[in-house]
């Protein structure tokens, strides 16, 4: 196989199913050599009965590509370190990290338990941070040794992280945190030749099949707008050397649409030049709100 990622070594977490599997197959189709990570847990993060990472790696090899499975827990320091080590021992290099692993524990906030909060923040946010940190440490060492990498990290946020989503306070908080992590990493890692971007995908997976139940049937025109494979081309490009100069950005991807998301920017402002009284501050705030853009609605509201 050859293509836009010919010769690159790519790690994809949560690649046993859904978006991660689609990303891994798409990278392989463009010539990348893969480390396919998946812990094999259920939708809620509990242990599953099989090892989907091995199946996806076998699928890539059967198509003529190169892939190795990794079943470690990337939300642990040991598991994240072994993820990078697997790439280096197997292929001798690492070029791209795609952080994708996650699961759901949906509850309204008043019913959301501490364990459900911690579990979702752990896999989504900590599960992004630890692989990112270990990969960046390798690329820093490469830079200091005079081997400047063209390294790429693609993180996975969500519309829930941009706007919020009813019944998903834990998930929304984690996905918003991933955007902040992406911006900081892009700034800090630039000196090592590492570009860091994030996607906010909308696709039909185990995590979203209820939300997209009405789109499960095959469309009459043959284009399935909710297929996870629609998101992967952008991820592959961001993970390739062709995306040179693109970093610290968030892209929404759904069906055939790609959108550059623009985050918090200063809007209407008022400066008294002295301390406000509470009444004055309230009056100023109401006037500014009347001039400001109305924020997007929280999902499900």
PDB file of C-alpha atoms in Angstrom:
ATOM      1  CA  UNK A   1       0.000   0.000   0.000  1.00  0.00           C
ATOM      2  CA  UNK A   2       1.174   3.544  -0.702  1.00  0.00           C
ATOM      3  CA  UNK A   3      -0.331   6.979  -0.419  1.00  0.00           C
ATOM      4  CA  UNK A   4      -0.289  10.201   1.556  1.00  0.00           C
ATOM      5  CA  UNK A   5       1.084   8.429   4.661  1.00  0.00           C
ATOM      6  CA  UNK A   6       3.502   6.086   2.904  1.00  0.00           C
ATOM      7  CA  UNK A   7       6.091   4.868   5.416  1.00  0.00           C
ATOM      8  CA  UNK A   8       4.646   6.698   8.433  1.00  0.00           C
ATOM      9  CA  UNK A   9       4.048   4.845  11.693  1.00  0.00           C
ATOM     10  CA  UNK A  10       0.676   5.674  13.195  1.00  0.00           C
ATOM     11  CA  UNK A  11      -0.798   4.782  16.589  1.00  0.00           C
ATOM     12  CA  UNK A  12      -4.591   4.880  16.930  1.00  0.00           C
ATOM     13  CA  UNK A  13      -6.199   4.366  20.341  1.00  0.00           C
ATOM     14  CA  UNK A  14      -9.670   2.893  20.653  1.00  0.00           C
ATOM     15  CA  UNK A  15      -9.196   1.476  17.169  1.00  0.00           C
ATOM     16  CA  UNK A  16     -11.084  -1.784  17.601  1.00  0.00           C
ATOM     17  CA  UNK A  17     -14.439  -0.386  16.520  1.00  0.00           C
ATOM     18  CA  UNK A  18     -16.236   2.678  15.190  1.00  0.00           C
ATOM     19  CA  UNK A  19     -14.234   5.798  14.419  1.00  0.00           C
ATOM     20  CA  UNK A  20     -10.935   4.323  15.578  1.00  0.00           C
ATOM     21  CA  UNK A  21     -11.263   1.301  13.331  1.00  0.00           C
ATOM     22  CA  UNK A  22     -12.210   3.525  10.385  1.00  0.00           C
ATOM     23  CA  UNK A  23      -9.172   5.726  11.055  1.00  0.00           C
ATOM     24  CA  UNK A  24      -6.809   2.752  11.268  1.00  0.00           C
ATOM     25  CA  UNK A  25      -8.056   1.258   8.004  1.00  0.00           C
ATOM     26  CA  UNK A  26      -7.884   4.632   6.262  1.00  0.00           C
ATOM     27  CA  UNK A  27      -4.306   5.233   7.415  1.00  0.00           C
ATOM     28  CA  UNK A  28      -3.310   1.746   6.263  1.00  0.00           C
ATOM     29  CA  UNK A  29      -4.899   2.387   2.864  1.00  0.00           C
ATOM     30  CA  UNK A  30      -2.639   5.439   2.551  1.00  0.00           C
ATOM     31  CA  UNK A  31       0.529   3.455   3.273  1.00  0.00           C
ATOM     32  CA  UNK A  32       0.892   3.866   7.048  1.00  0.00           C
ATOM     33  CA  UNK A  33       2.094   1.146   9.387  1.00  0.00           C
ATOM     34  CA  UNK A  34      -0.252   0.825  12.344  1.00  0.00           C
ATOM     35  CA  UNK A  35      -0.295   0.176  16.054  1.00  0.00           C
ATOM     36  CA  UNK A  36      -3.943  -0.647  16.710  1.00  0.00           C
ATOM     37  CA  UNK A  37      -4.848  -0.047  20.349  1.00  0.00           C
ATOM     38  CA  UNK A  38      -8.044  -1.166  22.040  1.00  0.00           C
ATOM     39  CA  UNK A  39      -8.657  -2.421  25.549  1.00  0.00           C
ATOM     40  CA  UNK A  40     -11.722  -4.334  24.359  1.00  0.00           C
ATOM     41  CA  UNK A  41     -14.175  -2.925  26.907  1.00  0.00           C
ATOM     42  CA  UNK A  42     -17.923  -2.479  26.625  1.00  0.00           C
ATOM     43  CA  UNK A  43     -19.730   0.766  25.900  1.00  0.00           C
ATOM     44  CA  UNK A  44     -19.576   1.715  29.607  1.00  0.00           C
ATOM     45  CA  UNK A  45     -15.904   0.840  29.989  1.00  0.00           C
ATOM     46  CA  UNK A  46     -16.334  -2.567  31.628  1.00  0.00           C
ATOM     47  CA  UNK A  47     -14.239  -5.499  30.337  1.00  0.00           C
ATOM     48  CA  UNK A  48     -15.495  -7.015  27.084  1.00  0.00           C
ATOM     49  CA  UNK A  49     -15.408 -10.628  25.889  1.00  0.00           C
ATOM     50  CA  UNK A  50     -13.071 -10.187  22.927  1.00  0.00           C
ATOM     51  CA  UNK A  51      -9.996  -8.424  21.592  1.00  0.00           C
ATOM     52  CA  UNK A  52     -11.080  -6.154  18.726  1.00  0.00           C
ATOM     53  CA  UNK A  53      -7.604  -4.649  18.266  1.00  0.00           C
ATOM     54  CA  UNK A  54      -6.240  -7.989  17.057  1.00  0.00           C
ATOM     55  CA  UNK A  55      -9.097  -8.348  14.575  1.00  0.00           C
ATOM     56  CA  UNK A  56      -8.506  -4.900  13.066  1.00  0.00           C
ATOM     57  CA  UNK A  57      -4.749  -5.499  12.855  1.00  0.00           C
ATOM     58  CA  UNK A  58      -5.430  -8.817  11.092  1.00  0.00           C
ATOM     59  CA  UNK A  59      -7.827  -7.057   8.719  1.00  0.00           C
ATOM     60  CA  UNK A  60      -5.114  -4.560   7.773  1.00  0.00           C
ATOM     61  CA  UNK A  61      -2.538  -7.304   7.234  1.00  0.00           C
ATOM     62  CA  UNK A  62      -4.989  -9.313   5.122  1.00  0.00           C
ATOM     63  CA  UNK A  63      -5.322  -6.282   2.848  1.00  0.00           C
ATOM     64  CA  UNK A  64      -1.559  -6.114   2.412  1.00  0.00           C
ATOM     65  CA  UNK A  65      -0.729  -3.571   5.098  1.00  0.00           C
ATOM     66  CA  UNK A  66       1.339  -3.668   8.269  1.00  0.00           C
ATOM     67  CA  UNK A  67      -0.276  -3.590  11.700  1.00  0.00           C
ATOM     68  CA  UNK A  68       0.285  -4.807  15.229  1.00  0.00           C
ATOM     69  CA  UNK A  69      -2.286  -4.946  18.032  1.00  0.00           C
ATOM     70  CA  UNK A  70      -1.871  -3.314  21.447  1.00  0.00           C
ATOM     71  CA  UNK A  71      -4.333  -4.159  24.206  1.00  0.00           C
ATOM     72  CA  UNK A  72      -2.962  -1.981  27.010  1.00  0.00           C
ATOM     73  CA  UNK A  73      -4.877   0.565  29.074  1.00  0.00           C
ATOM     74  CA  UNK A  74      -3.702   3.922  27.751  1.00  0.00           C
ATOM     75  CA  UNK A  75      -5.214   5.745  30.748  1.00  0.00           C
ATOM     76  CA  UNK A  76      -2.371   4.295  32.848  1.00  0.00           C
ATOM     77  CA  UNK A  77       1.198   5.504  32.647  1.00  0.00           C
ATOM     78  CA  UNK A  78       2.448   1.963  32.033  1.00  0.00           C
ATOM     79  CA  UNK A  79      -0.081   1.341  29.254  1.00  0.00           C
ATOM     80  CA  UNK A  80       0.620   4.659  27.536  1.00  0.00           C
ATOM     81  CA  UNK A  81       4.368   4.112  27.713  1.00  0.00           C
ATOM     82  CA  UNK A  82       4.036   0.619  26.255  1.00  0.00           C
ATOM     83  CA  UNK A  83       1.954   2.035  23.400  1.00  0.00           C
ATOM     84  CA  UNK A  84       4.864   4.208  22.266  1.00  0.00           C
ATOM     85  CA  UNK A  85       7.358   1.435  22.979  1.00  0.00           C
ATOM     86  CA  UNK A  86       5.363  -0.971  20.799  1.00  0.00           C
ATOM     87  CA  UNK A  87       5.629   1.389  17.835  1.00  0.00           C
ATOM     88  CA  UNK A  88       9.357   1.903  18.337  1.00  0.00           C
ATOM     89  CA  UNK A  89      10.184  -1.772  18.863  1.00  0.00           C
ATOM     90  CA  UNK A  90       8.026  -2.932  15.973  1.00  0.00           C
ATOM     91  CA  UNK A  91       8.796  -0.277  13.374  1.00  0.00           C
ATOM     92  CA  UNK A  92      11.707   1.722  14.762  1.00  0.00           C
ATOM     93  CA  UNK A  93       9.842   5.028  14.689  1.00  0.00           C
ATOM     94  CA  UNK A  94       6.643   6.900  15.529  1.00  0.00           C
ATOM     95  CA  UNK A  95       5.163   9.644  13.379  1.00  0.00           C
ATOM     96  CA  UNK A  96       1.511  10.102  14.310  1.00  0.00           C
ATOM     97  CA  UNK A  97      -0.647   9.588  17.387  1.00  0.00           C
ATOM     98  CA  UNK A  98      -4.439   9.581  17.060  1.00  0.00           C
ATOM     99  CA  UNK A  99      -6.137   9.749  20.458  1.00  0.00           C
ATOM    100  CA  UNK A 100      -9.624   8.312  20.065  1.00  0.00           C
ATOM    101  CA  UNK A 101     -10.422   5.912  22.933  1.00  0.00           C
ATOM    102  CA  UNK A 102     -13.513   6.562  25.022  1.00  0.00           C
ATOM    103  CA  UNK A 103     -16.797   5.324  26.455  1.00  0.00           C
ATOM    104  CA  UNK A 104     -19.969   6.720  28.011  1.00  0.00           C
ATOM    105  CA  UNK A 105     -21.608   6.767  31.443  1.00  0.00           C
ATOM    106  CA  UNK A 106     -24.568   9.041  30.701  1.00  0.00           C
ATOM    107  CA  UNK A 107     -26.580  10.509  33.582  1.00  0.00           C
ATOM    108  CA  UNK A 108     -28.265  13.800  34.352  1.00  0.00           C
ATOM    109  CA  UNK A 109     -25.988  15.739  36.694  1.00  0.00           C
ATOM    110  CA  UNK A 110     -28.135  15.236  39.803  1.00  0.00           C
ATOM    111  CA  UNK A 111     -27.926  11.463  39.242  1.00  0.00           C
ATOM    112  CA  UNK A 112     -24.286  11.344  38.149  1.00  0.00           C
ATOM    113  CA  UNK A 113     -22.162   9.409  40.619  1.00  0.00           C
ATOM    114  CA  UNK A 114     -18.561  10.166  41.446  1.00  0.00           C
ATOM    115  CA  UNK A 115     -17.405   6.869  39.944  1.00  0.00           C
ATOM    116  CA  UNK A 116     -19.145   7.621  36.649  1.00  0.00           C
ATOM    117  CA  UNK A 117     -17.581  11.082  36.596  1.00  0.00           C
ATOM    118  CA  UNK A 118     -14.109   9.764  37.328  1.00  0.00           C
ATOM    119  CA  UNK A 119     -14.319   6.871  34.858  1.00  0.00           C
ATOM    120  CA  UNK A 120     -15.270   9.051  31.881  1.00  0.00           C
ATOM    121  CA  UNK A 121     -12.743  11.790  32.690  1.00  0.00           C
ATOM    122  CA  UNK A 122     -10.111   9.092  33.121  1.00  0.00           C
ATOM    123  CA  UNK A 123     -10.483   7.397  29.740  1.00  0.00           C
ATOM    124  CA  UNK A 124     -11.192  10.480  27.649  1.00  0.00           C
ATOM    125  CA  UNK A 125      -9.002  13.170  29.194  1.00  0.00           C
ATOM    126  CA  UNK A 126      -6.285  11.202  30.990  1.00  0.00           C
ATOM    127  CA  UNK A 127      -6.367   8.728  28.107  1.00  0.00           C
ATOM    128  CA  UNK A 128      -5.414  11.619  25.812  1.00  0.00           C
ATOM    129  CA  UNK A 129      -2.829  13.174  28.122  1.00  0.00           C
ATOM    130  CA  UNK A 130      -0.697  10.111  28.879  1.00  0.00           C
ATOM    131  CA  UNK A 131      -0.140   8.843  25.294  1.00  0.00           C
ATOM    132  CA  UNK A 132       0.420  12.442  24.178  1.00  0.00           C
ATOM    133  CA  UNK A 133       3.032  12.993  26.890  1.00  0.00           C
ATOM    134  CA  UNK A 134       4.948   9.783  26.151  1.00  0.00           C
ATOM    135  CA  UNK A 135       4.886  10.379  22.392  1.00  0.00           C
ATOM    136  CA  UNK A 136       6.062  13.970  22.839  1.00  0.00           C
ATOM    137  CA  UNK A 137       8.901  12.848  25.107  1.00  0.00           C
ATOM    138  CA  UNK A 138      10.123  10.593  22.298  1.00  0.00           C
ATOM    139  CA  UNK A 139       9.890  13.380  19.718  1.00  0.00           C
ATOM    140  CA  UNK A 140      11.695  15.792  22.037  1.00  0.00           C
ATOM    141  CA  UNK A 141      14.528  13.289  22.340  1.00  0.00           C
ATOM    142  CA  UNK A 142      14.613  12.917  18.566  1.00  0.00           C
ATOM    143  CA  UNK A 143      14.848  16.689  18.133  1.00  0.00           C
ATOM    144  CA  UNK A 144      17.655  16.967  20.659  1.00  0.00           C
ATOM    145  CA  UNK A 145      19.499  14.215  18.779  1.00  0.00           C
ATOM    146  CA  UNK A 146      19.289  16.252  15.587  1.00  0.00           C
ATOM    147  CA  UNK A 147      16.527  14.176  13.980  1.00  0.00           C
ATOM    148  CA  UNK A 148      13.707  16.699  13.615  1.00  0.00           C
ATOM    149  CA  UNK A 149      10.403  14.814  13.245  1.00  0.00           C
ATOM    150  CA  UNK A 150       7.364  15.766  11.199  1.00  0.00           C
ATOM    151  CA  UNK A 151       5.189  14.478  14.017  1.00  0.00           C
ATOM    152  CA  UNK A 152       1.431  14.758  14.317  1.00  0.00           C
ATOM    153  CA  UNK A 153      -1.128  14.345  17.114  1.00  0.00           C
ATOM    154  CA  UNK A 154      -4.846  14.259  16.371  1.00  0.00           C
ATOM    155  CA  UNK A 155      -7.109  14.439  19.416  1.00  0.00           C
ATOM    156  CA  UNK A 156     -10.808  13.605  19.517  1.00  0.00           C
ATOM    157  CA  UNK A 157     -13.200  16.094  21.078  1.00  0.00           C
ATOM    158  CA  UNK A 158     -16.924  16.368  20.354  1.00  0.00           C
ATOM    159  CA  UNK A 159     -19.735  18.793  19.759  1.00  0.00           C
ATOM    160  CA  UNK A 160     -20.588  18.021  23.381  1.00  0.00           C
ATOM    161  CA  UNK A 161     -17.255  19.568  24.347  1.00  0.00           C
ATOM    162  CA  UNK A 162     -18.012  22.682  22.303  1.00  0.00           C
ATOM    163  CA  UNK A 163     -21.647  23.231  23.259  1.00  0.00           C
ATOM    164  CA  UNK A 164     -22.494  20.772  26.035  1.00  0.00           C
ATOM    165  CA  UNK A 165     -24.952  17.880  25.903  1.00  0.00           C
ATOM    166  CA  UNK A 166     -27.825  17.112  28.248  1.00  0.00           C
ATOM    167  CA  UNK A 167     -27.231  13.957  30.278  1.00  0.00           C
ATOM    168  CA  UNK A 168     -23.523  14.018  29.429  1.00  0.00           C
ATOM    169  CA  UNK A 169     -21.960  16.402  31.912  1.00  0.00           C
ATOM    170  CA  UNK A 170     -18.981  14.109  32.472  1.00  0.00           C
ATOM    171  CA  UNK A 171     -18.450  13.479  28.752  1.00  0.00           C
ATOM    172  CA  UNK A 172     -18.899  17.165  27.853  1.00  0.00           C
ATOM    173  CA  UNK A 173     -16.405  18.239  30.507  1.00  0.00           C
ATOM    174  CA  UNK A 174     -13.849  15.685  29.311  1.00  0.00           C
ATOM    175  CA  UNK A 175     -14.245  16.667  25.670  1.00  0.00           C
ATOM    176  CA  UNK A 176     -13.965  20.376  26.510  1.00  0.00           C
ATOM    177  CA  UNK A 177     -10.805  19.549  28.455  1.00  0.00           C
ATOM    178  CA  UNK A 178      -9.374  17.831  25.382  1.00  0.00           C
ATOM    179  CA  UNK A 179      -9.699  21.076  23.427  1.00  0.00           C
ATOM    180  CA  UNK A 180      -7.767  22.955  26.110  1.00  0.00           C
ATOM    181  CA  UNK A 181      -5.146  20.194  26.163  1.00  0.00           C
ATOM    182  CA  UNK A 182      -4.830  20.407  22.381  1.00  0.00           C
ATOM    183  CA  UNK A 183      -4.185  24.150  22.418  1.00  0.00           C
ATOM    184  CA  UNK A 184      -1.529  23.907  25.120  1.00  0.00           C
ATOM    185  CA  UNK A 185       0.180  20.916  23.493  1.00  0.00           C
ATOM    186  CA  UNK A 186       0.265  22.660  20.119  1.00  0.00           C
ATOM    187  CA  UNK A 187       2.030  25.638  21.673  1.00  0.00           C
ATOM    188  CA  UNK A 188       4.451  23.611  23.796  1.00  0.00           C
ATOM    189  CA  UNK A 189       5.382  20.943  21.244  1.00  0.00           C
ATOM    190  CA  UNK A 190       5.937  23.202  18.224  1.00  0.00           C
ATOM    191  CA  UNK A 191       9.651  23.458  19.058  1.00  0.00           C
ATOM    192  CA  UNK A 192       9.922  19.680  18.622  1.00  0.00           C
ATOM    193  CA  UNK A 193       8.309  19.580  15.187  1.00  0.00           C
ATOM    194  CA  UNK A 194       5.006  18.287  16.568  1.00  0.00           C
ATOM    195  CA  UNK A 195       1.650  19.539  15.291  1.00  0.00           C
ATOM    196  CA  UNK A 196      -1.403  18.998  17.476  1.00  0.00           C
ATOM    197  CA  UNK A 197      -4.995  19.368  16.287  1.00  0.00           C
ATOM    198  CA  UNK A 198      -8.413  18.117  17.362  1.00  0.00           C
ATOM    199  CA  UNK A 199     -11.536  16.929  15.632  1.00  0.00           C
ATOM    200  CA  UNK A 200     -15.144  17.116  16.789  1.00  0.00           C
ATOM    201  CA  UNK A 201     -16.733  14.303  14.776  1.00  0.00           C
ATOM    202  CA  UNK A 202     -20.360  13.342  14.318  1.00  0.00           C
ATOM    203  CA  UNK A 203     -20.776   9.732  13.231  1.00  0.00           C
ATOM    204  CA  UNK A 204     -22.739   6.592  14.040  1.00  0.00           C
ATOM    205  CA  UNK A 205     -20.813   4.378  16.469  1.00  0.00           C
ATOM    206  CA  UNK A 206     -21.642   2.301  19.536  1.00  0.00           C
ATOM    207  CA  UNK A 207     -21.556   5.535  21.528  1.00  0.00           C
ATOM    208  CA  UNK A 208     -23.987   7.410  19.281  1.00  0.00           C
ATOM    209  CA  UNK A 209     -26.222   4.762  17.728  1.00  0.00           C
ATOM    210  CA  UNK A 210     -29.222   5.769  19.863  1.00  0.00           C
ATOM    211  CA  UNK A 211     -28.861   9.421  18.906  1.00  0.00           C
ATOM    212  CA  UNK A 212     -28.597   8.520  15.224  1.00  0.00           C
ATOM    213  CA  UNK A 213     -31.107   5.669  15.226  1.00  0.00           C
ATOM    214  CA  UNK A 214     -33.197   7.362  12.563  1.00  0.00           C
ATOM    215  CA  UNK A 215     -30.248   7.304  10.150  1.00  0.00           C
ATOM    216  CA  UNK A 216     -29.412   3.610  10.562  1.00  0.00           C
ATOM    217  CA  UNK A 217     -31.045   2.586   7.298  1.00  0.00           C
ATOM    218  CA  UNK A 218     -28.948   2.798   4.127  1.00  0.00           C
ATOM    219  CA  UNK A 219     -29.731   6.058   2.281  1.00  0.00           C
ATOM    220  CA  UNK A 220     -31.338   5.915  -1.138  1.00  0.00           C
ATOM    221  CA  UNK A 221     -28.517   7.901  -2.760  1.00  0.00           C
ATOM    222  CA  UNK A 222     -25.856   5.516  -1.439  1.00  0.00           C
ATOM    223  CA  UNK A 223     -24.099   8.124   0.760  1.00  0.00           C
ATOM    224  CA  UNK A 224     -24.359   7.317   4.454  1.00  0.00           C
ATOM    225  CA  UNK A 225     -23.741  10.687   6.093  1.00  0.00           C
ATOM    226  CA  UNK A 226     -23.330   9.135   9.537  1.00  0.00           C
ATOM    227  CA  UNK A 227     -20.756   6.500   8.561  1.00  0.00           C
ATOM    228  CA  UNK A 228     -17.566   6.853  10.650  1.00  0.00           C
ATOM    229  CA  UNK A 229     -15.496   6.425   7.489  1.00  0.00           C
ATOM    230  CA  UNK A 230     -16.531   9.957   6.473  1.00  0.00           C
ATOM    231  CA  UNK A 231     -14.467  11.442   9.302  1.00  0.00           C
ATOM    232  CA  UNK A 232     -11.274   9.505   8.622  1.00  0.00           C
ATOM    233  CA  UNK A 233      -9.980  11.326   5.501  1.00  0.00           C
ATOM    234  CA  UNK A 234      -9.528  14.540   7.493  1.00  0.00           C
ATOM    235  CA  UNK A 235      -7.824  12.626  10.307  1.00  0.00           C
ATOM    236  CA  UNK A 236      -5.469  10.942   7.836  1.00  0.00           C
ATOM    237  CA  UNK A 237      -4.553  14.287   6.287  1.00  0.00           C
ATOM    238  CA  UNK A 238      -3.958  15.872   9.704  1.00  0.00           C
ATOM    239  CA  UNK A 239      -1.780  12.882  10.580  1.00  0.00           C
ATOM    240  CA  UNK A 240       0.298  13.171   7.417  1.00  0.00           C
ATOM    241  CA  UNK A 241       3.256  15.346   6.468  1.00  0.00           C
ATOM    242  CA  UNK A 242       0.955  17.095   3.968  1.00  0.00           C
ATOM    243  CA  UNK A 243      -0.684  19.040   6.820  1.00  0.00           C
ATOM    244  CA  UNK A 244       2.516  21.030   7.484  1.00  0.00           C
ATOM    245  CA  UNK A 245       1.782  24.339   9.215  1.00  0.00           C
ATOM    246  CA  UNK A 246      -1.626  23.346  10.592  1.00  0.00           C
ATOM    247  CA  UNK A 247      -1.625  23.163  14.387  1.00  0.00           C
ATOM    248  CA  UNK A 248      -3.722  24.231  17.364  1.00  0.00           C
ATOM    249  CA  UNK A 249      -6.954  23.921  15.367  1.00  0.00           C
ATOM    250  CA  UNK A 250     -10.285  22.218  15.983  1.00  0.00           C
ATOM    251  CA  UNK A 251     -12.224  20.785  13.037  1.00  0.00           C
ATOM    252  CA  UNK A 252     -15.823  19.583  13.099  1.00  0.00           C
ATOM    253  CA  UNK A 253     -16.511  16.739  10.675  1.00  0.00           C
ATOM    254  CA  UNK A 254     -19.874  15.260   9.770  1.00  0.00           C
ATOM    255  CA  UNK A 255     -20.828  13.482   6.571  1.00  0.00           C
ATOM    256  CA  UNK A 256     -19.302  15.472   3.738  1.00  0.00           C
ATOM    257  CA  UNK A 257     -18.912  18.667   5.770  1.00  0.00           C
ATOM    258  CA  UNK A 258     -15.675  19.945   7.341  1.00  0.00           C
ATOM    259  CA  UNK A 259     -15.832  23.066   9.526  1.00  0.00           C
ATOM    260  CA  UNK A 260     -13.046  24.994  11.224  1.00  0.00           C
ATOM    261  CA  UNK A 261     -14.356  25.703  14.712  1.00  0.00           C
ATOM    262  CA  UNK A 262     -13.536  29.118  16.132  1.00  0.00           C
ATOM    263  CA  UNK A 263     -13.326  29.178  19.910  1.00  0.00           C
ATOM    264  CA  UNK A 264     -13.676  31.826  22.577  1.00  0.00           C
ATOM    265  CA  UNK A 265     -12.854  35.286  21.271  1.00  0.00           C
ATOM    266  CA  UNK A 266     -13.480  38.692  22.866  1.00  0.00           C
ATOM    267  CA  UNK A 267     -16.959  39.960  22.104  1.00  0.00           C
ATOM    268  CA  UNK A 268     -18.623  43.221  23.161  1.00  0.00           C
ATOM    269  CA  UNK A 269     -16.754  44.907  26.000  1.00  0.00           C
ATOM    270  CA  UNK A 270     -17.186  47.854  28.360  1.00  0.00           C
ATOM    271  CA  UNK A 271     -14.514  49.494  30.514  1.00  0.00           C
ATOM    272  CA  UNK A 272     -15.507  51.981  33.178  1.00  0.00           C
ATOM    273  CA  UNK A 273     -11.918  52.694  34.131  1.00  0.00           C
ATOM    274  CA  UNK A 274     -12.833  52.171  37.765  1.00  0.00           C
ATOM    275  CA  UNK A 275     -14.589  49.631  39.962  1.00  0.00           C
ATOM    276  CA  UNK A 276     -18.230  48.911  39.089  1.00  0.00           C
ATOM    277  CA  UNK A 277     -21.000  48.741  41.631  1.00  0.00           C
ATOM    278  CA  UNK A 278     -23.054  45.525  41.402  1.00  0.00           C
ATOM    279  CA  UNK A 279     -25.949  47.414  39.807  1.00  0.00           C
ATOM    280  CA  UNK A 280     -23.659  49.107  37.303  1.00  0.00           C
ATOM    281  CA  UNK A 281     -21.956  45.800  36.471  1.00  0.00           C
ATOM    282  CA  UNK A 282     -25.347  44.190  35.900  1.00  0.00           C
ATOM    283  CA  UNK A 283     -26.519  47.004  33.660  1.00  0.00           C
ATOM    284  CA  UNK A 284     -23.310  46.856  31.638  1.00  0.00           C
ATOM    285  CA  UNK A 285     -23.554  43.064  31.339  1.00  0.00           C
ATOM    286  CA  UNK A 286     -27.134  43.242  30.039  1.00  0.00           C
ATOM    287  CA  UNK A 287     -26.179  45.873  27.474  1.00  0.00           C
ATOM    288  CA  UNK A 288     -23.223  43.777  26.289  1.00  0.00           C
ATOM    289  CA  UNK A 289     -25.357  40.645  26.071  1.00  0.00           C
ATOM    290  CA  UNK A 290     -27.815  42.493  23.839  1.00  0.00           C
ATOM    291  CA  UNK A 291     -24.933  43.205  21.459  1.00  0.00           C
ATOM    292  CA  UNK A 292     -23.369  39.736  21.625  1.00  0.00           C
ATOM    293  CA  UNK A 293     -24.006  36.717  19.438  1.00  0.00           C
ATOM    294  CA  UNK A 294     -26.413  34.145  20.855  1.00  0.00           C
ATOM    295  CA  UNK A 295     -24.490  30.958  21.768  1.00  0.00           C
ATOM    296  CA  UNK A 296     -25.351  27.653  20.169  1.00  0.00           C
ATOM    297  CA  UNK A 297     -27.888  25.488  21.943  1.00  0.00           C
ATOM    298  CA  UNK A 298     -26.764  22.679  24.225  1.00  0.00           C
ATOM    299  CA  UNK A 299     -27.374  19.309  22.532  1.00  0.00           C
ATOM    300  CA  UNK A 300     -30.709  17.881  23.654  1.00  0.00           C
ATOM    301  CA  UNK A 301     -31.992  21.180  25.043  1.00  0.00           C
TER     302      UNK A 301
END
